[in-house]
PDB file of C-alpha atoms in Angstrom:
ATOM      1  CA  MET A   1      32.040  40.480 -84.047  1.00  0.00           C
ATOM      2  CA  LYS A   2      29.940  37.646 -82.467  1.00  0.00           C
ATOM      3  CA  PHE A   3      30.883  38.555 -79.050  1.00  0.00           C
ATOM      4  CA  ARG A   4      28.318  41.812 -79.251  1.00  0.00           C
ATOM      5  CA  VAL A   5      25.406  39.800 -80.421  1.00  0.00           C
ATOM      6  CA  LEU A   6      24.113  38.847 -76.831  1.00  0.00           C
ATOM      7  CA  PRO A   7      24.419  42.313 -75.449  1.00  0.00           C
ATOM      8  CA  LEU A   8      22.811  43.945 -78.673  1.00  0.00           C
ATOM      9  CA  LEU A   9      19.835  41.391 -78.089  1.00  0.00           C
ATOM     10  CA  LEU A  10      19.276  42.260 -74.540  1.00  0.00           C
ATOM     11  CA  LEU A  11      19.196  45.757 -75.429  1.00  0.00           C
ATOM     12  CA  CYS A  12      16.178  44.929 -77.529  1.00  0.00           C
ATOM     13  CA  LEU A  13      14.277  43.011 -74.867  1.00  0.00           C
ATOM     14  CA  PRO A  14      11.777  45.018 -72.655  1.00  0.00           C
ATOM     15  CA  SER A  15      12.899  45.986 -69.083  1.00  0.00           C
ATOM     16  CA  PHE A  16      10.760  43.554 -67.133  1.00  0.00           C
ATOM     17  CA  ALA A  17      12.397  40.800 -69.268  1.00  0.00           C
ATOM     18  CA  LEU A  18      15.514  41.633 -67.400  1.00  0.00           C
ATOM     19  CA  ALA A  19      13.853  42.034 -64.022  1.00  0.00           C
ATOM     20  CA  ASP A  20      13.378  39.415 -61.309  1.00  0.00           C
ATOM     21  CA  CYS A  21       9.761  38.642 -61.905  1.00  0.00           C
ATOM     22  CA  VAL A  22       7.800  36.252 -59.927  1.00  0.00           C
ATOM     23  CA  THR A  23       6.037  33.297 -61.150  1.00  0.00           C
ATOM     24  CA  PRO A  24       3.484  30.959 -60.054  1.00  0.00           C
ATOM     25  CA  GLN A  25       6.386  28.326 -59.489  1.00  0.00           C
ATOM     26  CA  ASP A  26       8.117  30.349 -57.447  1.00  0.00           C
ATOM     27  CA  LEU A  27       5.391  29.732 -54.517  1.00  0.00           C
ATOM     28  CA  SER A  28       7.542  26.621 -53.860  1.00  0.00           C
ATOM     29  CA  THR A  29      10.640  28.123 -53.134  1.00  0.00           C
ATOM     30  CA  GLY A  30       9.299  31.198 -51.705  1.00  0.00           C
ATOM     31  CA  ILE A  31       8.705  35.309 -52.662  1.00  0.00           C
ATOM     32  CA  THR A  32       9.934  38.071 -50.585  1.00  0.00           C
ATOM     33  CA  PHE A  33       8.264  41.416 -50.637  1.00  0.00           C
ATOM     34  CA  THR A  34       7.989  44.864 -49.136  1.00  0.00           C
ATOM     35  CA  ARG A  35       5.319  46.980 -47.903  1.00  0.00           C
ATOM     36  CA  GLN A  36       4.538  50.576 -47.077  1.00  0.00           C
ATOM     37  CA  ASP A  37       5.742  50.391 -43.590  1.00  0.00           C
ATOM     38  CA  GLY A  38       9.014  49.378 -44.448  1.00  0.00           C
ATOM     39  CA  ARG A  39       8.756  45.846 -43.379  1.00  0.00           C
ATOM     40  CA  ASN A  40       9.722  42.918 -45.501  1.00  0.00           C
ATOM     41  CA  GLY A  41       7.614  39.628 -45.906  1.00  0.00           C
ATOM     42  CA  THR A  42       7.523  36.000 -47.599  1.00  0.00           C
ATOM     43  CA  VAL A  43       4.942  33.815 -49.040  1.00  0.00           C
ATOM     44  CA  GLN A  44       5.286  30.283 -49.802  1.00  0.00           C
ATOM     45  CA  ALA A  45       3.235  27.189 -50.694  1.00  0.00           C
ATOM     46  CA  GLU A  46       2.803  24.814 -47.693  1.00  0.00           C
ATOM     47  CA  GLY A  47       0.816  21.880 -48.221  1.00  0.00           C
ATOM     48  CA  LYS A  48      -2.539  22.721 -49.898  1.00  0.00           C
ATOM     49  CA  GLY A  49      -2.413  26.811 -48.675  1.00  0.00           C
ATOM     50  CA  LEU A  50       0.360  28.961 -48.416  1.00  0.00           C
ATOM     51  CA  THR A  51       2.192  30.690 -45.164  1.00  0.00           C
ATOM     52  CA  VAL A  52       2.331  34.428 -45.310  1.00  0.00           C
ATOM     53  CA  ASP A  53       4.814  36.036 -42.959  1.00  0.00           C
ATOM     54  CA  TYR A  54       4.688  39.715 -42.711  1.00  0.00           C
ATOM     55  CA  ALA A  55       7.373  40.181 -40.280  1.00  0.00           C
ATOM     56  CA  ALA A  56       9.996  37.884 -41.872  1.00  0.00           C
ATOM     57  CA  GLY A  57      13.685  38.848 -40.701  1.00  0.00           C
ATOM     58  CA  SER A  58      12.160  40.618 -37.820  1.00  0.00           C
ATOM     59  CA  LYS A  59      14.575  40.822 -34.572  1.00  0.00           C
ATOM     60  CA  THR A  60      12.178  42.489 -32.175  1.00  0.00           C
ATOM     61  CA  ALA A  61       8.976  40.728 -30.848  1.00  0.00           C
ATOM     62  CA  TRP A  62       6.666  41.976 -33.725  1.00  0.00           C
ATOM     63  CA  MET A  63       5.420  38.821 -35.401  1.00  0.00           C
ATOM     64  CA  ASP A  64       2.630  38.709 -38.193  1.00  0.00           C
ATOM     65  CA  LEU A  65       2.731  35.045 -39.207  1.00  0.00           C
ATOM     66  CA  ARG A  66      -0.366  33.488 -41.084  1.00  0.00           C
ATOM     67  CA  ARG A  67      -1.065  30.102 -43.012  1.00  0.00           C
ATOM     68  CA  THR A  68      -4.283  31.197 -45.480  1.00  0.00           C
ATOM     69  CA  THR A  69      -6.063  29.838 -48.601  1.00  0.00           C
ATOM     70  CA  LEU A  70      -4.756  31.758 -51.647  1.00  0.00           C
ATOM     71  CA  GLY A  71      -3.305  34.640 -49.015  1.00  0.00           C
ATOM     72  CA  VAL A  72      -6.857  35.916 -48.829  1.00  0.00           C
ATOM     73  CA  TYR A  73      -8.729  33.556 -46.530  1.00  0.00           C
ATOM     74  CA  ASP A  74      -6.658  33.183 -43.168  1.00  0.00           C
ATOM     75  CA  LEU A  75      -6.853  30.114 -41.450  1.00  0.00           C
ATOM     76  CA  THR A  76      -4.581  30.434 -38.582  1.00  0.00           C
ATOM     77  CA  TRP A  77      -2.885  33.628 -37.471  1.00  0.00           C
ATOM     78  CA  ALA A  78       0.161  34.316 -35.052  1.00  0.00           C
ATOM     79  CA  TRP A  79       0.430  37.760 -33.767  1.00  0.00           C
ATOM     80  CA  THR A  80       2.243  39.975 -31.333  1.00  0.00           C
ATOM     81  CA  PRO A  81       1.739  43.877 -32.008  1.00  0.00           C
ATOM     82  CA  THR A  82       4.713  45.145 -30.266  1.00  0.00           C
ATOM     83  CA  GLU A  83       8.458  45.613 -30.619  1.00  0.00           C
ATOM     84  CA  GLU A  84       9.197  44.751 -26.947  1.00  0.00           C
ATOM     85  CA  TYR A  85       9.339  41.270 -25.330  1.00  0.00           C
ATOM     86  CA  TYR A  86       7.382  40.690 -22.290  1.00  0.00           C
ATOM     87  CA  VAL A  87       8.184  37.831 -19.605  1.00  0.00           C
ATOM     88  CA  GLY A  88       5.292  35.603 -18.691  1.00  0.00           C
ATOM     89  CA  GLY A  89       2.949  36.918 -21.990  1.00  0.00           C
ATOM     90  CA  GLY A  90       2.159  40.068 -23.481  1.00  0.00           C
ATOM     91  CA  PRO A  91       0.204  41.729 -26.255  1.00  0.00           C
ATOM     92  CA  GLY A  92      -1.454  39.656 -29.135  1.00  0.00           C
ATOM     93  CA  GLY A  93      -2.500  35.735 -29.416  1.00  0.00           C
ATOM     94  CA  SER A  94      -3.186  32.942 -31.655  1.00  0.00           C
ATOM     95  CA  TYR A  95      -5.959  32.569 -33.681  1.00  0.00           C
ATOM     96  CA  SER A  96      -7.661  29.964 -35.604  1.00  0.00           C
ATOM     97  CA  PHE A  97     -10.555  30.827 -38.436  1.00  0.00           C
ATOM     98  CA  LYS A  98     -13.588  28.785 -39.970  1.00  0.00           C
ATOM     99  CA  PHE A  99     -15.593  29.978 -42.903  1.00  0.00           C
ATOM    100  CA  SER A 100     -19.123  28.728 -43.753  1.00  0.00           C
ATOM    101  CA  GLY A 101     -18.899  27.585 -47.075  1.00  0.00           C
ATOM    102  CA  LYS A 102     -15.965  27.045 -49.306  1.00  0.00           C
ATOM    103  CA  PRO A 103     -13.927  30.326 -49.929  1.00  0.00           C
ATOM    104  CA  PRO A 104     -14.009  30.939 -53.796  1.00  0.00           C
ATOM    105  CA  VAL A 105     -11.129  31.989 -55.932  1.00  0.00           C
ATOM    106  CA  PRO A 106     -11.179  35.609 -56.544  1.00  0.00           C
ATOM    107  CA  GLU A 107     -13.571  36.077 -59.760  1.00  0.00           C
ATOM    108  CA  ALA A 108     -13.662  40.131 -60.933  1.00  0.00           C
ATOM    109  CA  GLY A 109     -17.236  41.455 -60.006  1.00  0.00           C
ATOM    110  CA  LYS A 110     -18.203  38.945 -57.612  1.00  0.00           C
ATOM    111  CA  ASN A 111     -19.111  39.100 -53.844  1.00  0.00           C
ATOM    112  CA  TRP A 112     -18.949  36.040 -51.461  1.00  0.00           C
ATOM    113  CA  LYS A 113     -20.866  36.153 -47.706  1.00  0.00           C
ATOM    114  CA  THR A 114     -19.890  34.262 -45.241  1.00  0.00           C
ATOM    115  CA  THR A 115     -19.787  33.811 -41.464  1.00  0.00           C
ATOM    116  CA  LEU A 116     -16.117  33.865 -40.405  1.00  0.00           C
ATOM    117  CA  ARG A 117     -15.836  31.604 -36.534  1.00  0.00           C
ATOM    118  CA  VAL A 118     -12.876  32.687 -34.619  1.00  0.00           C
ATOM    119  CA  ALA A 119     -11.134  30.824 -31.739  1.00  0.00           C
ATOM    120  CA  GLU A 120      -8.749  33.386 -29.945  1.00  0.00           C
ATOM    121  CA  THR A 121      -6.179  32.315 -27.707  1.00  0.00           C
ATOM    122  CA  GLN A 122      -4.308  34.423 -25.299  1.00  0.00           C
ATOM    123  CA  ASP A 123      -1.662  33.551 -22.898  1.00  0.00           C
ATOM    124  CA  ASN A 124      -1.749  36.577 -20.207  1.00  0.00           C
ATOM    125  CA  GLY A 125       0.768  35.181 -17.844  1.00  0.00           C
ATOM    126  CA  THR A 126      -1.625  34.348 -15.398  1.00  0.00           C
ATOM    127  CA  GLU A 127      -1.950  31.067 -13.293  1.00  0.00           C
ATOM    128  CA  TYR A 128      -4.842  30.201 -15.173  1.00  0.00           C
ATOM    129  CA  GLY A 129      -2.649  29.954 -18.387  1.00  0.00           C
ATOM    130  CA  PRO A 130      -3.950  30.589 -21.700  1.00  0.00           C
ATOM    131  CA  GLN A 131      -7.873  31.417 -22.360  1.00  0.00           C
ATOM    132  CA  THR A 132      -9.557  31.048 -25.612  1.00  0.00           C
ATOM    133  CA  TYR A 133     -12.405  32.951 -26.454  1.00  0.00           C
ATOM    134  CA  ARG A 134     -15.064  32.388 -29.513  1.00  0.00           C
ATOM    135  CA  TYR A 135     -16.993  34.727 -31.488  1.00  0.00           C
ATOM    136  CA  SER A 136     -17.827  35.449 -34.905  1.00  0.00           C
ATOM    137  CA  TYR A 137     -17.935  37.849 -37.865  1.00  0.00           C
ATOM    138  CA  ASP A 138     -20.342  38.589 -40.693  1.00  0.00           C
ATOM    139  CA  VAL A 139     -18.134  38.991 -43.709  1.00  0.00           C
ATOM    140  CA  THR A 140     -18.677  40.264 -47.320  1.00  0.00           C
ATOM    141  CA  TYR A 141     -15.684  39.777 -49.765  1.00  0.00           C
ATOM    142  CA  SER A 142     -15.848  42.233 -53.408  1.00  0.00           C
ATOM    143  CA  PHE A 143     -13.832  40.875 -55.951  1.00  0.00           C
ATOM    144  CA  GLN A 144     -12.809  44.072 -58.153  1.00  0.00           C
ATOM    145  CA  ASP A 145     -12.105  44.794 -61.748  1.00  0.00           C
ATOM    146  CA  THR A 146      -8.537  43.801 -62.700  1.00  0.00           C
ATOM    147  CA  LYS A 147      -5.727  46.532 -63.726  1.00  0.00           C
ATOM    148  CA  GLU A 148      -2.242  46.022 -64.829  1.00  0.00           C
ATOM    149  CA  VAL A 149       0.513  47.683 -62.337  1.00  0.00           C
ATOM    150  CA  LYS A 150       4.068  47.173 -62.392  1.00  0.00           C
ATOM    151  CA  LEU A 151       6.120  46.545 -59.396  1.00  0.00           C
ATOM    152  CA  SER A 152       9.864  45.937 -59.092  1.00  0.00           C
ATOM    153  CA  GLY A 153      10.264  46.569 -62.649  1.00  0.00           C
ATOM    154  CA  CYS A 154       7.875  43.689 -63.803  1.00  0.00           C
ATOM    155  CA  PRO A 155       4.173  43.750 -65.096  1.00  0.00           C
ATOM    156  CA  TYR A 156       1.433  41.996 -63.207  1.00  0.00           C
ATOM    157  CA  THR A 157      -2.019  41.654 -63.322  1.00  0.00           C
ATOM    158  CA  VAL A 158      -3.574  42.436 -59.970  1.00  0.00           C
ATOM    159  CA  MET A 159      -7.389  42.454 -58.580  1.00  0.00           C
ATOM    160  CA  PRO A 160      -8.322  44.354 -55.241  1.00  0.00           C
ATOM    161  CA  VAL A 161     -10.114  42.403 -52.731  1.00  0.00           C
ATOM    162  CA  GLU A 162     -12.132  44.034 -49.901  1.00  0.00           C
ATOM    163  CA  ALA A 163     -13.659  42.669 -47.041  1.00  0.00           C
ATOM    164  CA  THR A 164     -16.026  43.983 -44.298  1.00  0.00           C
ATOM    165  CA  PHE A 165     -15.917  42.365 -40.987  1.00  0.00           C
ATOM    166  CA  ILE A 166     -18.778  43.100 -38.632  1.00  0.00           C
ATOM    167  CA  GLY A 167     -19.055  41.552 -35.053  1.00  0.00           C
ATOM    168  CA  ARG A 168     -20.899  42.156 -32.176  1.00  0.00           C
ATOM    169  CA  SER A 169     -18.385  45.103 -31.093  1.00  0.00           C
ATOM    170  CA  ALA A 170     -16.282  45.391 -33.980  1.00  0.00           C
ATOM    171  CA  HIS A 171     -16.218  46.655 -37.377  1.00  0.00           C
ATOM    172  CA  LEU A 172     -13.258  46.059 -39.678  1.00  0.00           C
ATOM    173  CA  THR A 173     -12.265  46.843 -43.377  1.00  0.00           C
ATOM    174  CA  ARG A 174      -9.052  44.452 -44.767  1.00  0.00           C
ATOM    175  CA  ARG A 175      -7.967  44.944 -48.190  1.00  0.00           C
ATOM    176  CA  TRP A 176      -5.590  42.622 -50.681  1.00  0.00           C
ATOM    177  CA  ILE A 177      -3.775  42.957 -53.814  1.00  0.00           C
ATOM    178  CA  TYR A 178      -4.364  39.302 -55.428  1.00  0.00           C
ATOM    179  CA  PHE A 179      -2.432  38.186 -58.303  1.00  0.00           C
ATOM    180  CA  PRO A 180      -4.799  36.085 -60.691  1.00  0.00           C
ATOM    181  CA  ASP A 181      -1.895  35.115 -62.510  1.00  0.00           C
ATOM    182  CA  LEU A 182       0.039  33.933 -59.514  1.00  0.00           C
ATOM    183  CA  GLY A 183      -2.621  32.450 -57.675  1.00  0.00           C
ATOM    184  CA  PHE A 184      -2.050  34.199 -53.980  1.00  0.00           C
ATOM    185  CA  GLY A 185      -3.092  38.037 -52.602  1.00  0.00           C
ATOM    186  CA  LEU A 186      -0.820  39.666 -49.836  1.00  0.00           C
ATOM    187  CA  GLU A 187      -3.058  42.141 -47.212  1.00  0.00           C
ATOM    188  CA  THR A 188      -2.498  45.876 -48.280  1.00  0.00           C
ATOM    189  CA  ARG A 189      -4.691  47.864 -46.031  1.00  0.00           C
ATOM    190  CA  VAL A 190      -6.698  47.339 -42.370  1.00  0.00           C
ATOM    191  CA  THR A 191      -9.026  49.853 -41.301  1.00  0.00           C
ATOM    192  CA  ASP A 192     -10.674  49.505 -37.534  1.00  0.00           C
ATOM    193  CA  HIS A 193     -13.928  51.381 -37.879  1.00  0.00           C
ATOM    194  CA  THR A 194     -14.462  50.910 -34.061  1.00  0.00           C
ATOM    195  CA  SER A 195     -10.736  52.551 -32.935  1.00  0.00           C
ATOM    196  CA  GLY A 196     -10.037  54.627 -36.068  1.00  0.00           C
ATOM    197  CA  GLU A 197      -7.007  52.827 -36.802  1.00  0.00           C
ATOM    198  CA  ASP A 198      -5.872  52.944 -40.244  1.00  0.00           C
ATOM    199  CA  ARG A 199      -2.916  50.975 -41.279  1.00  0.00           C
ATOM    200  CA  LYS A 200      -1.689  51.667 -45.035  1.00  0.00           C
ATOM    201  CA  LEU A 201       0.275  48.768 -46.068  1.00  0.00           C
ATOM    202  CA  GLY A 202       0.976  48.786 -50.090  1.00  0.00           C
ATOM    203  CA  LEU A 203       3.169  46.958 -51.937  1.00  0.00           C
ATOM    204  CA  THR A 204       6.616  48.628 -52.558  1.00  0.00           C
ATOM    205  CA  ALA A 205       8.479  45.624 -53.819  1.00  0.00           C
ATOM    206  CA  MET A 206       8.439  41.790 -54.852  1.00  0.00           C
ATOM    207  CA  LYS A 207      10.631  39.180 -56.123  1.00  0.00           C
ATOM    208  CA  PRO A 208      11.434  35.280 -55.845  1.00  0.00           C
ATOM    209  CA  LYS A 209      13.299  34.747 -52.756  1.00  0.00           C
ATOM    210  CA  GLY A 210      16.667  33.901 -52.734  1.00  0.00           C
TER     211      GLY A 210
END
């Protein structure tokens, strides 16, 4: 009868104990996720920060690769917002970001105001080569109350984070789901109040890589 003990014990465990749940240690080897648009992504520790690839495994020209602090504060961004390849350049570009002050670890009920300085480099395939443009945003981050959710069969504590970006001719709202127990956040919505574009990118799956 000993051979029945393990199956019986497994039946007694909570369902999430049998799932492939993410832990903080998984950041060293990588975590995969899927968002509402059906695209897959990865997040992995790199040096003192994180690398988030929102276009992992893409077989088209579309690219969205970021180096971040905590997954919420982007430091660099390589972006191509199209499925098609262009000879000699195309839409998108590379960006670097600098915050005034040190970005805080999200804390529920708190706000953080900063100035975000942007260096945007575009290569449009002209004889002049890549061009760099510099501008800034006034940004306010809002860290909201935590709540419990289940994702890919696993329970997690999450904290919604919302930030408004206001520039000379731009007004954006971005949202993330931050996992306090895991130490990273992932972008879940981008609203451009100038153009009216509203990208809903909620998480639908997450698990350790591999």
